[in-house]
Short mmCIF file of C-alpha atoms and ligand atoms in Angstrom, two decimals:
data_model
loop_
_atom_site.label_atom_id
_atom_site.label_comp_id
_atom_site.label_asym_id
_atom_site.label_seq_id
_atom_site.Cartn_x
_atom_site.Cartn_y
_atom_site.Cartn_z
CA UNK A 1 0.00 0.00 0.00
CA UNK A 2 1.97 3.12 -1.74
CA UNK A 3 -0.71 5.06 0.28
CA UNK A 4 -2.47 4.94 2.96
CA UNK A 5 -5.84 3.96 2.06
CA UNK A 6 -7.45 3.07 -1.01
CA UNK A 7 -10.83 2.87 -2.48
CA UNK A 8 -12.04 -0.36 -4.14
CA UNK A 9 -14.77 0.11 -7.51
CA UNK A 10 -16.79 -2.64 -7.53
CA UNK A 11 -17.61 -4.02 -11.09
CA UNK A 12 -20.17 -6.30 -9.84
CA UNK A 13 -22.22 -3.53 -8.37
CA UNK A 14 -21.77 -0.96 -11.37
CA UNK A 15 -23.34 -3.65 -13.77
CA UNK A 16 -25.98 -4.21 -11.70
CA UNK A 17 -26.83 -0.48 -11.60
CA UNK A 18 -26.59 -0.21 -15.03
CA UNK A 19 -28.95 -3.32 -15.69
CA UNK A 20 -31.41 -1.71 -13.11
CA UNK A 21 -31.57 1.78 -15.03
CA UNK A 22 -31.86 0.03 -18.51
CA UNK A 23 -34.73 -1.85 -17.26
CA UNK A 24 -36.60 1.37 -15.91
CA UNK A 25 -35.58 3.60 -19.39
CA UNK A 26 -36.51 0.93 -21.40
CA UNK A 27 -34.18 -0.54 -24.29
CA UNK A 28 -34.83 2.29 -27.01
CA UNK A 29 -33.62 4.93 -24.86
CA UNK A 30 -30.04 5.99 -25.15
CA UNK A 31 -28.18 6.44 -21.62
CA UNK A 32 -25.35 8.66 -21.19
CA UNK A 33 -23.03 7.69 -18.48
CA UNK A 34 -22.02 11.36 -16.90
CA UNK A 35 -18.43 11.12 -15.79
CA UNK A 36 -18.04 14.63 -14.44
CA UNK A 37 -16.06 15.60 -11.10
CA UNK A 38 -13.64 12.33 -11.87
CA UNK A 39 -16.75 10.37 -12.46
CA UNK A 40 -18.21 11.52 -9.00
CA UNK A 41 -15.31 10.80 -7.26
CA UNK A 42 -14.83 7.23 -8.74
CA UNK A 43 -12.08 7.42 -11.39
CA UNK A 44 -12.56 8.39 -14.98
CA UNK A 45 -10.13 6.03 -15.65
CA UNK A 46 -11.72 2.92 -14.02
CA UNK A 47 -15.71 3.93 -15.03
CA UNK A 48 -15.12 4.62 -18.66
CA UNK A 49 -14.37 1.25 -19.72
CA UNK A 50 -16.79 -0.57 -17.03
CA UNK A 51 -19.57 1.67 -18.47
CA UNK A 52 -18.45 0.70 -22.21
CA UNK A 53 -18.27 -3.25 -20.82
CA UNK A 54 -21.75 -2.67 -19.67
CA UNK A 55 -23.15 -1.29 -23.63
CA UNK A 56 -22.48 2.32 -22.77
CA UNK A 57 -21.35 4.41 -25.68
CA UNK A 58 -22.06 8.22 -24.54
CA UNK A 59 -20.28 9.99 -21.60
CA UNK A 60 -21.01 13.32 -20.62
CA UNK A 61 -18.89 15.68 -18.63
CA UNK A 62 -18.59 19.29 -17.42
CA UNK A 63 -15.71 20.65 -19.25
CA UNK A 64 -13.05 20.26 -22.11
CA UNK A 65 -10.95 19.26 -19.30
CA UNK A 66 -12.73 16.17 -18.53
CA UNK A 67 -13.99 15.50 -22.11
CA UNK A 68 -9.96 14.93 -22.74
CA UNK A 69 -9.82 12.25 -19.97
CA UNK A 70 -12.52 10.30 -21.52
CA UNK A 71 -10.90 11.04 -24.95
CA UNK A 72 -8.04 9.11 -23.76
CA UNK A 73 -9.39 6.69 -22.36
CA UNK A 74 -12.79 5.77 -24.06
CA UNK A 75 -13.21 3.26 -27.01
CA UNK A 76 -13.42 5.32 -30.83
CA UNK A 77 -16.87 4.11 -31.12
CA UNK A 78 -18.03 6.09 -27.89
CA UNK A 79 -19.74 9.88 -28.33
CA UNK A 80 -18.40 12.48 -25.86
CA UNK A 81 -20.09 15.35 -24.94
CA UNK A 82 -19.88 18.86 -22.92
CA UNK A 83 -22.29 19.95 -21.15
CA UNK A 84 -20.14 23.64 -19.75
CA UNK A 85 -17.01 25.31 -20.30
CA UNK A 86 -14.98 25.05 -22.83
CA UNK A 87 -12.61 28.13 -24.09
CA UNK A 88 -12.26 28.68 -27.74
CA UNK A 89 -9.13 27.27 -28.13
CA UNK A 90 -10.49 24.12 -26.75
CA UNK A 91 -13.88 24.49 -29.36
CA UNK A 92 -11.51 24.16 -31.85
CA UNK A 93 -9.80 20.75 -30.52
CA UNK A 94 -13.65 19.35 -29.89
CA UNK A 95 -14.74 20.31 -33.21
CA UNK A 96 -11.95 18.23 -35.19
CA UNK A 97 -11.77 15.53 -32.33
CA UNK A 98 -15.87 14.93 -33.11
CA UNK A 99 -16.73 15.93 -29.90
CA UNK A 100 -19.86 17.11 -29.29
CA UNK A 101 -20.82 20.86 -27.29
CA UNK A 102 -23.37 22.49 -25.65
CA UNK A 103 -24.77 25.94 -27.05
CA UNK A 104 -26.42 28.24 -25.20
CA UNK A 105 -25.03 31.72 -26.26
CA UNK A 106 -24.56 33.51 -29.69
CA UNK A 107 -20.55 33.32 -28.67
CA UNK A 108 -20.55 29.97 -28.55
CA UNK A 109 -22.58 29.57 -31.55
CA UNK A 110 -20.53 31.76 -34.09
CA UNK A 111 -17.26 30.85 -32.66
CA UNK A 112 -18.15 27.28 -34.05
CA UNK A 113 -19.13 28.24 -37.05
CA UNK A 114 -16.30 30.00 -37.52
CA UNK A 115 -14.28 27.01 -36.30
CA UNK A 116 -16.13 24.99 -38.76
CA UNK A 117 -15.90 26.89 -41.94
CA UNK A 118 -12.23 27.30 -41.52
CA UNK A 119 -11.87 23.41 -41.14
CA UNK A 120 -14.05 22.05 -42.75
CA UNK A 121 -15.33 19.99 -39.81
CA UNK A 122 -19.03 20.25 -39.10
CA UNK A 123 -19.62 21.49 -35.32
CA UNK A 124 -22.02 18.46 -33.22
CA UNK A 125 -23.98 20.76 -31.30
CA UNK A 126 -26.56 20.17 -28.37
CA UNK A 127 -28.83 23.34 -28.30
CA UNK A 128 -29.46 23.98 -24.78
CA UNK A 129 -33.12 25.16 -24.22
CA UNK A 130 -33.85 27.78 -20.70
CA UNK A 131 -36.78 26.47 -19.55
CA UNK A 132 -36.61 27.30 -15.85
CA UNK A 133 -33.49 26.66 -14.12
CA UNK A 134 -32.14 30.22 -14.67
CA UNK A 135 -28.35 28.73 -15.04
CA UNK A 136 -27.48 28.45 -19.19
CA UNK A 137 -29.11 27.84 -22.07
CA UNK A 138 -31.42 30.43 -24.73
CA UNK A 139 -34.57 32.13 -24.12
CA UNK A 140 -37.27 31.48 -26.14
CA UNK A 141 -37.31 34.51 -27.55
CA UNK A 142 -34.01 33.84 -29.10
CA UNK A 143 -35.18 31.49 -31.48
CA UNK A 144 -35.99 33.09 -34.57
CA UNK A 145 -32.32 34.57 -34.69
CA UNK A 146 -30.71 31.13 -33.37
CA UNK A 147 -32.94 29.47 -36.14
CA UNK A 148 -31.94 31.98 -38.34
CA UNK A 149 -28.19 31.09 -38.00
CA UNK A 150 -28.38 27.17 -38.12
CA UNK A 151 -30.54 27.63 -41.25
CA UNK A 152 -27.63 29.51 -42.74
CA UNK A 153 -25.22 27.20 -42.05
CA UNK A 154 -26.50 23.97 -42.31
CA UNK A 155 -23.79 22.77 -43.69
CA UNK A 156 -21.27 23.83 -40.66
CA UNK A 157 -23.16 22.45 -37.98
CA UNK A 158 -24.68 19.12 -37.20
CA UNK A 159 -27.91 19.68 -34.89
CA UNK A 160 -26.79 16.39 -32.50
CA UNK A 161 -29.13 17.21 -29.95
CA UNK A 162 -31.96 19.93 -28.07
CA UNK A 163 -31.40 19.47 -24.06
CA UNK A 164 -32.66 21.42 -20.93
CA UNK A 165 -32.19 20.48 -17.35
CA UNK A 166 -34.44 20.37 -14.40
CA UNK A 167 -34.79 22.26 -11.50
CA UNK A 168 -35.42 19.75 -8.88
CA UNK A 169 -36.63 16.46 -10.05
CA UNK A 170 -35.61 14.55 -6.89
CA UNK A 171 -38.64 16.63 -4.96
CA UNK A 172 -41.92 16.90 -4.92
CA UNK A 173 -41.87 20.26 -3.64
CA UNK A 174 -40.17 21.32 -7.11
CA UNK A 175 -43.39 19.19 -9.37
CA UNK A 176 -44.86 22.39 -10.65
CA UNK A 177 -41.74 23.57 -11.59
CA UNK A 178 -40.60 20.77 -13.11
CA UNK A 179 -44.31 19.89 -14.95
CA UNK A 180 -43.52 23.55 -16.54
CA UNK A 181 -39.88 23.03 -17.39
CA UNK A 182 -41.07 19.92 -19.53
CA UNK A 183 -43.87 21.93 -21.44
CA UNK A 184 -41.70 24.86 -21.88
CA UNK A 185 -38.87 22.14 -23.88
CA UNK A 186 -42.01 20.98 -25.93
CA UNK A 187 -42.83 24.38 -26.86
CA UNK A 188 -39.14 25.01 -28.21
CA UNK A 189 -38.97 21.27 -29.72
CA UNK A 190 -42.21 22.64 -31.75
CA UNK A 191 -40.31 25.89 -32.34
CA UNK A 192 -37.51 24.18 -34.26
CA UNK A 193 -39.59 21.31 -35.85
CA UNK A 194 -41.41 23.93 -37.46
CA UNK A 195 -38.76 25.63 -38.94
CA UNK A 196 -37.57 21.88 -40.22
CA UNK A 197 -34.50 21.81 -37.83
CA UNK A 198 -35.00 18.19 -36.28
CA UNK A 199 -32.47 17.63 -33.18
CA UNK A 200 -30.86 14.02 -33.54
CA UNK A 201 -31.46 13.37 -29.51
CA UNK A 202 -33.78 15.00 -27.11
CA UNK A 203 -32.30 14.74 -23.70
CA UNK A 204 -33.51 16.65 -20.61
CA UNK A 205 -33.46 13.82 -17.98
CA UNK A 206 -30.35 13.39 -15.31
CA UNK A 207 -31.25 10.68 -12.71
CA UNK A 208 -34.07 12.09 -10.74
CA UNK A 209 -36.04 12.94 -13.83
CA UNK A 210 -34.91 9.59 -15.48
CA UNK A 211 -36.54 7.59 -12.54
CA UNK A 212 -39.22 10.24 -11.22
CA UNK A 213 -40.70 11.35 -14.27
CA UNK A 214 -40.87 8.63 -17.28
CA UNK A 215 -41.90 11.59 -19.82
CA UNK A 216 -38.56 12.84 -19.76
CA UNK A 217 -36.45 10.09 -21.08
CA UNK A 218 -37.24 11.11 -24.46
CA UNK A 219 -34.25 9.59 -26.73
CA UNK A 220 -30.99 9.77 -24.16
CA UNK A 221 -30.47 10.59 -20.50
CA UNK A 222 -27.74 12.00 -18.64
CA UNK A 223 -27.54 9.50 -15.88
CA UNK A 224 -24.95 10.16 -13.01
CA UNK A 225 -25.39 9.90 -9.39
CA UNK A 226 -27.83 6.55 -9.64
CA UNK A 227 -25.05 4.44 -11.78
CA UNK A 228 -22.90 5.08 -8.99
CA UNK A 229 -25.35 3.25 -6.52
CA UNK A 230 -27.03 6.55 -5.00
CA UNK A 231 -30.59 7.73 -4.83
CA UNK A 232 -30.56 11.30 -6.11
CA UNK A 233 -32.04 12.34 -2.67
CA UNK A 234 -34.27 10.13 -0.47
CA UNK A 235 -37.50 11.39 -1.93
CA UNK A 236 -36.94 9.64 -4.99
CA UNK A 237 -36.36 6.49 -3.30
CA UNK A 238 -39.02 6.16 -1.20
CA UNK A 239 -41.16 7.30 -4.35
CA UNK A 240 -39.92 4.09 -6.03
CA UNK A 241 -40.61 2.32 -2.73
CA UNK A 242 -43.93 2.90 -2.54
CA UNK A 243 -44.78 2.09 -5.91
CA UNK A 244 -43.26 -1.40 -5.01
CA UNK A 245 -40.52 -1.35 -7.73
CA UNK A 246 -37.72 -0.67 -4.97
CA UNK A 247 -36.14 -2.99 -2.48
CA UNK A 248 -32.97 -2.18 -0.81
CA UNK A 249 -31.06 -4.27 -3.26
CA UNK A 250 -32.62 -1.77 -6.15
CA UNK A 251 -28.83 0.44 -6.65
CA UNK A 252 -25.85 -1.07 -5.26
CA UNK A 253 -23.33 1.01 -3.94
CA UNK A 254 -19.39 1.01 -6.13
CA UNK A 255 -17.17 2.39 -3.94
CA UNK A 256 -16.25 1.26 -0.83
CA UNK A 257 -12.67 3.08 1.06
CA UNK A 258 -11.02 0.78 3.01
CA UNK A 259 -7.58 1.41 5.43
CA UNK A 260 -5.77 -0.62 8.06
CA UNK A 261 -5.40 -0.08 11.52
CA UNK A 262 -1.64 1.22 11.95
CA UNK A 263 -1.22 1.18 15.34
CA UNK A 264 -2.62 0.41 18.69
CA UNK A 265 -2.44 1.91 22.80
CA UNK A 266 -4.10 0.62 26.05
CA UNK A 267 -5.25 4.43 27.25
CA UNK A 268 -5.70 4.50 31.24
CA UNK A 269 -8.91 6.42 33.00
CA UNK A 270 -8.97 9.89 32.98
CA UNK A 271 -6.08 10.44 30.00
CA UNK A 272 -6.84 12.12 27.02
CA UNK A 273 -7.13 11.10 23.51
CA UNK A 274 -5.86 13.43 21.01
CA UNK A 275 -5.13 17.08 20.65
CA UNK A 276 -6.91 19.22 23.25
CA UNK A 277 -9.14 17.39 25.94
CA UNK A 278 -12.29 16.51 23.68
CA UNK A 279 -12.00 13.23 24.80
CA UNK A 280 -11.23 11.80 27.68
CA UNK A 281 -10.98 8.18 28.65
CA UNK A 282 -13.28 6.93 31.59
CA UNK A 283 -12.04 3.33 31.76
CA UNK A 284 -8.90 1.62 31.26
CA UNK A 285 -9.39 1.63 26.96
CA UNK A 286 -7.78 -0.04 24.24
CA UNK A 287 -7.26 2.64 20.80
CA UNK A 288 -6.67 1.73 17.38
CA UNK A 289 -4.51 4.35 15.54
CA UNK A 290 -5.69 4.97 11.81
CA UNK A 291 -3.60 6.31 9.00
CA UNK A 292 -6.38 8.56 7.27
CA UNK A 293 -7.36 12.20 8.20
CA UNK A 294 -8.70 15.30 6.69
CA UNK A 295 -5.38 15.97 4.36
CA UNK A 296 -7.14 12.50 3.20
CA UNK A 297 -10.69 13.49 2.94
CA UNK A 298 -11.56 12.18 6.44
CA UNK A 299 -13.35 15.68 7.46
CA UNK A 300 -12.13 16.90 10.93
CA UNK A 301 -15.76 17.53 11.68
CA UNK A 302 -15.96 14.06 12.31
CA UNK A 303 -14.08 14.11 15.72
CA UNK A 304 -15.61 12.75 18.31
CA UNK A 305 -18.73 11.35 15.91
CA UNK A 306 -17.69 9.27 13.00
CA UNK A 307 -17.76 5.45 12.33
CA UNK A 308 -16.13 3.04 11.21
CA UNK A 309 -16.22 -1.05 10.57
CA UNK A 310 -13.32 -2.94 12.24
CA UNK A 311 -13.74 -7.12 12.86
CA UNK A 312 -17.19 -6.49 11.55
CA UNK A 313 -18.28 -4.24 14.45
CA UNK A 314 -18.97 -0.78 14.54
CA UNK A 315 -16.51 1.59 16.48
CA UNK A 316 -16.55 5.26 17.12
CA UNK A 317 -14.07 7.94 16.35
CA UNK A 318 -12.83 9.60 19.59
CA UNK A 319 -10.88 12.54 19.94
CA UNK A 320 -9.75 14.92 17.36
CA UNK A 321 -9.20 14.01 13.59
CA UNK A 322 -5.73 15.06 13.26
CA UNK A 323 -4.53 15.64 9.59
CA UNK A 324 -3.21 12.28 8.59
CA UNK A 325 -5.39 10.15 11.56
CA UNK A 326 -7.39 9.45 14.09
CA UNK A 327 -8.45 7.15 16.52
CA UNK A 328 -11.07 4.55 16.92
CA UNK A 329 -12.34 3.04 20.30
CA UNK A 330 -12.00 -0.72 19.90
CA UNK A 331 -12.02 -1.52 23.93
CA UNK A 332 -14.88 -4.32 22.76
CA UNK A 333 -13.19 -6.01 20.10
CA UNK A 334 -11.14 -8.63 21.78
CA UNK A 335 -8.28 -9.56 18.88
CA UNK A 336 -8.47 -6.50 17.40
CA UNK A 337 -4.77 -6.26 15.45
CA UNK A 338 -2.61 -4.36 13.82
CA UNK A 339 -3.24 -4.29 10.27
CA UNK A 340 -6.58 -5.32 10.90
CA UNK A 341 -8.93 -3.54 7.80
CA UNK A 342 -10.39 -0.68 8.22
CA UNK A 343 -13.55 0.28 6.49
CA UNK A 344 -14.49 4.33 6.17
CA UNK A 345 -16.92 3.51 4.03
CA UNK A 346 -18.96 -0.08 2.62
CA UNK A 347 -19.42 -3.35 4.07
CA UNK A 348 -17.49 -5.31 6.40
CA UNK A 349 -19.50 -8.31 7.40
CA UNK A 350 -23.03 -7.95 7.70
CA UNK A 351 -22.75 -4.20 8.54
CA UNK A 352 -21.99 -1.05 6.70
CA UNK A 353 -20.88 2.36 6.22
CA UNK A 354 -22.47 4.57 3.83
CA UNK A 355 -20.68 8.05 2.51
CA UNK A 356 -23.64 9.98 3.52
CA UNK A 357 -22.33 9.30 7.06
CA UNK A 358 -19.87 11.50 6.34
CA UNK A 359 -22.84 14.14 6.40
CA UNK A 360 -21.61 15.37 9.66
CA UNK A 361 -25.38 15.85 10.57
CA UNK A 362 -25.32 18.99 8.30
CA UNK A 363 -26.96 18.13 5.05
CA UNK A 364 -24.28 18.05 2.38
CA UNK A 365 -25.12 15.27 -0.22
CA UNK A 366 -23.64 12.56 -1.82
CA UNK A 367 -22.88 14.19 -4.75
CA UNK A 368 -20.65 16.64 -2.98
CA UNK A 369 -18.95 13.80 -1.05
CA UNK A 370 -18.31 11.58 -3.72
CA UNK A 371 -16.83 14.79 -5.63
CA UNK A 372 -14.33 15.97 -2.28
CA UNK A 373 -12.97 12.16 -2.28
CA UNK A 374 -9.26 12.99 -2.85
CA UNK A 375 -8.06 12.44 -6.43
CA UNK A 376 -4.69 11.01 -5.01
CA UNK A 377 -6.32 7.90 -3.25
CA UNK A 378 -5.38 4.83 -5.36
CA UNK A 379 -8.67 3.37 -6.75
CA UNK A 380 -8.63 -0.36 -7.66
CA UNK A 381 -11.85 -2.32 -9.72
CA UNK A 382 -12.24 -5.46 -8.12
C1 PLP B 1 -24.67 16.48 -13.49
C2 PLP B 1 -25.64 16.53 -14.58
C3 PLP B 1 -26.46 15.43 -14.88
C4 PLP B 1 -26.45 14.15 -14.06
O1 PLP B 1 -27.19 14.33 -12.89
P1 PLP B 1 -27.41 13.15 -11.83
O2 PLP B 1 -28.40 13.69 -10.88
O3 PLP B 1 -26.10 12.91 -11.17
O4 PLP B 1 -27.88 11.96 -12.59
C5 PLP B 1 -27.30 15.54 -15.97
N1 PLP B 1 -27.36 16.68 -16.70
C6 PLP B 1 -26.59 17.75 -16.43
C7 PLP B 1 -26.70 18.98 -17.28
C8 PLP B 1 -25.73 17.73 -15.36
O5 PLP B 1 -24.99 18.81 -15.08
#
């Protein structure tokens, strides 16, 4: 172990996801895996070709940045495309690389044509529709001069795709919103068949709206958090769960983070563990010492309240999280060892850890966990 902990990508579990959203989409659907923030945390590198194993031949990603990791890695036959930022040098590099863009500003647009003309290369775009999240895309009102300009240049720019995303699909609070979002896409899809400019894939669905709201799958979705093994937000499971199409065996969790115990010290009453005095022992204790703290991801927030799965039992954190460790009250486990395994998070026996214990009781989600899981920890598919 080069490093001190690693984090294992279970294969097993990914294709199982997969399997489970193919049978709610339906087999005429196209799914997009979205491999954004490292693939939420879980390796570009080690999800591209899993997804491709598993009949996946679109990825979608945030920036140029990324789209060049999949490039690099992905299989000729896949489709790549960006869903944000991209600078114009890098337009030029995903135009003659056949990689396909969002649009959702004039820039954008005439920048590619411009790209396009001078090589010769038509342009893949995805026009992105505003239909009420308020973050990119064109107004309506911007249609008969966007029309206008595809029209023109037909012959620059291949019309891949007509996307929107949705403001909330993993609540219920947000259905009015979202019920308006969809009817607002229609209207623009009617806008542009109209004027005989036919999008090759309507997509507006990520996972919530994929699972939530089967009108939305239209011809692709953008599926990320729920390949991964996580409900976009519990709503959305418990919505499946009532409808009796959910057990707990529905999305299986890939990643699990496993360490060792590095060390361990008999602690005698009234000593303290740690920096500072935020813990003090009240009977003669036995510590395990291990090697992961918040330069590692392991949040310091979690002194004094997170778990972890040693021997198959579950033992507390006590004391401060110092930045490379902490400790772990094991005075119940009787052989406890060192180099015992450590799990921070997944299974150990019958019991386990998820990441959204790592919610320190505030209410960050999984997505933003996943994404802070440092890029240096080595991952390994098993
Ligand atoms: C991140 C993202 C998705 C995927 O969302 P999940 O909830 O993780 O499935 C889809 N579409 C866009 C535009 C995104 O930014």
């Amino acid at each position: 172990m080069n490093q001190t902990s690693y984090i294992e990508i279970s294969k097993s579990a990914y294709k199982h996801n997969i399997r489970y959203l193919r049978k709610k989409i339906g087999p005429e659907v196209r799914l997009s895996s979205v491999v954004k923030g490292n693939a939420y945390g879980h390796g570009v590198n080690n999800i591209v070709p899993l997804a491709e194993a598993s009949g996946i031949d679109h990825f979608s990603v945030f920036s140029a940045r990324e789209a060049l990791d999949v490039f690099r890695v992905a299989s000729s036959q896949s489709d790549i495309m960006i869903m944000g930022y991209l600078s114009d040098d890098q337009l030029a590099w995903a135009i003659e690389h056949g990689i396909s863009f969002y649009i959702f500003d004039f820039d954008r647009l005439e920048k590619a044509i411009e790209i396009a003309q001078k090589t010769g290369i038509r342009a893949k775009i995805h026009i992105e529709a505003e239909t009420g999240f308020h973050r990119t895309g064109f107004e309506y009102a911007k249609l008969p001069h966007l029309v206008k300009r595809m029209k023109s240049h037909e012959n620059h720019l291949s019309f891949e795709g007509l996307c929107t995303h949705y403001a909330g699909a993993e609540s219920i609070s947000n259905h009015y919103r979202v019920m308006n979002q969809i009817k607002e896409y229609r209207r623009f899809l009617r806008y542009f068949t109209k004027h005989s400019l036919q999008p090759g894939l309507r997509h507006t669905a990520g996972s919530a709206a994929a699972i939530s709201y089967p009108q939305t799958t239209m011809d692709m979705v953008r599926i990320g958090i729920s390949q991964y093994g996580y409900w976009p937000s519990q709503e959305t499971f418990i919505s499946q769960f009532r409808r009796k199409q959910a057990n707990n065996d529905d999305l299986k969790r890939v990643i699990s983070w496993k360490t060792e115990v590095m060390s361990l010290k008999e602690v005698d009453p009234g000593e303290f563990v740690g920096y500072g005095t935020s813990y003090m022992a009240n009977k003669k204790m036995k510590v395990a010492i291990v090697p992961v703290g918040y330069a590692n991801g392991f949040s310091r927030s979690l002194s004094n309240t997170g778990r972890v799965l040693i021997r198959g039992k579950r033992v507390p954190v006590i004391g401060t999280v110092t930045m490379n460790t902490f400790s772990v009250n094991v005075t119940d486990i009787p052989h406890v060892q060192k180099g015992d395994e450590v799990v921070i998070v997944g299974k150990q026996k019958r019991l386990s850890i998820s990441i959204s214990s790592f919610c320190e009781m505030s209410d960050l989600l999984n997505y933003q966990l996943l994404a802070r899981l440092p890029e240096n920890i080595p991952r390994i598919v098993v």
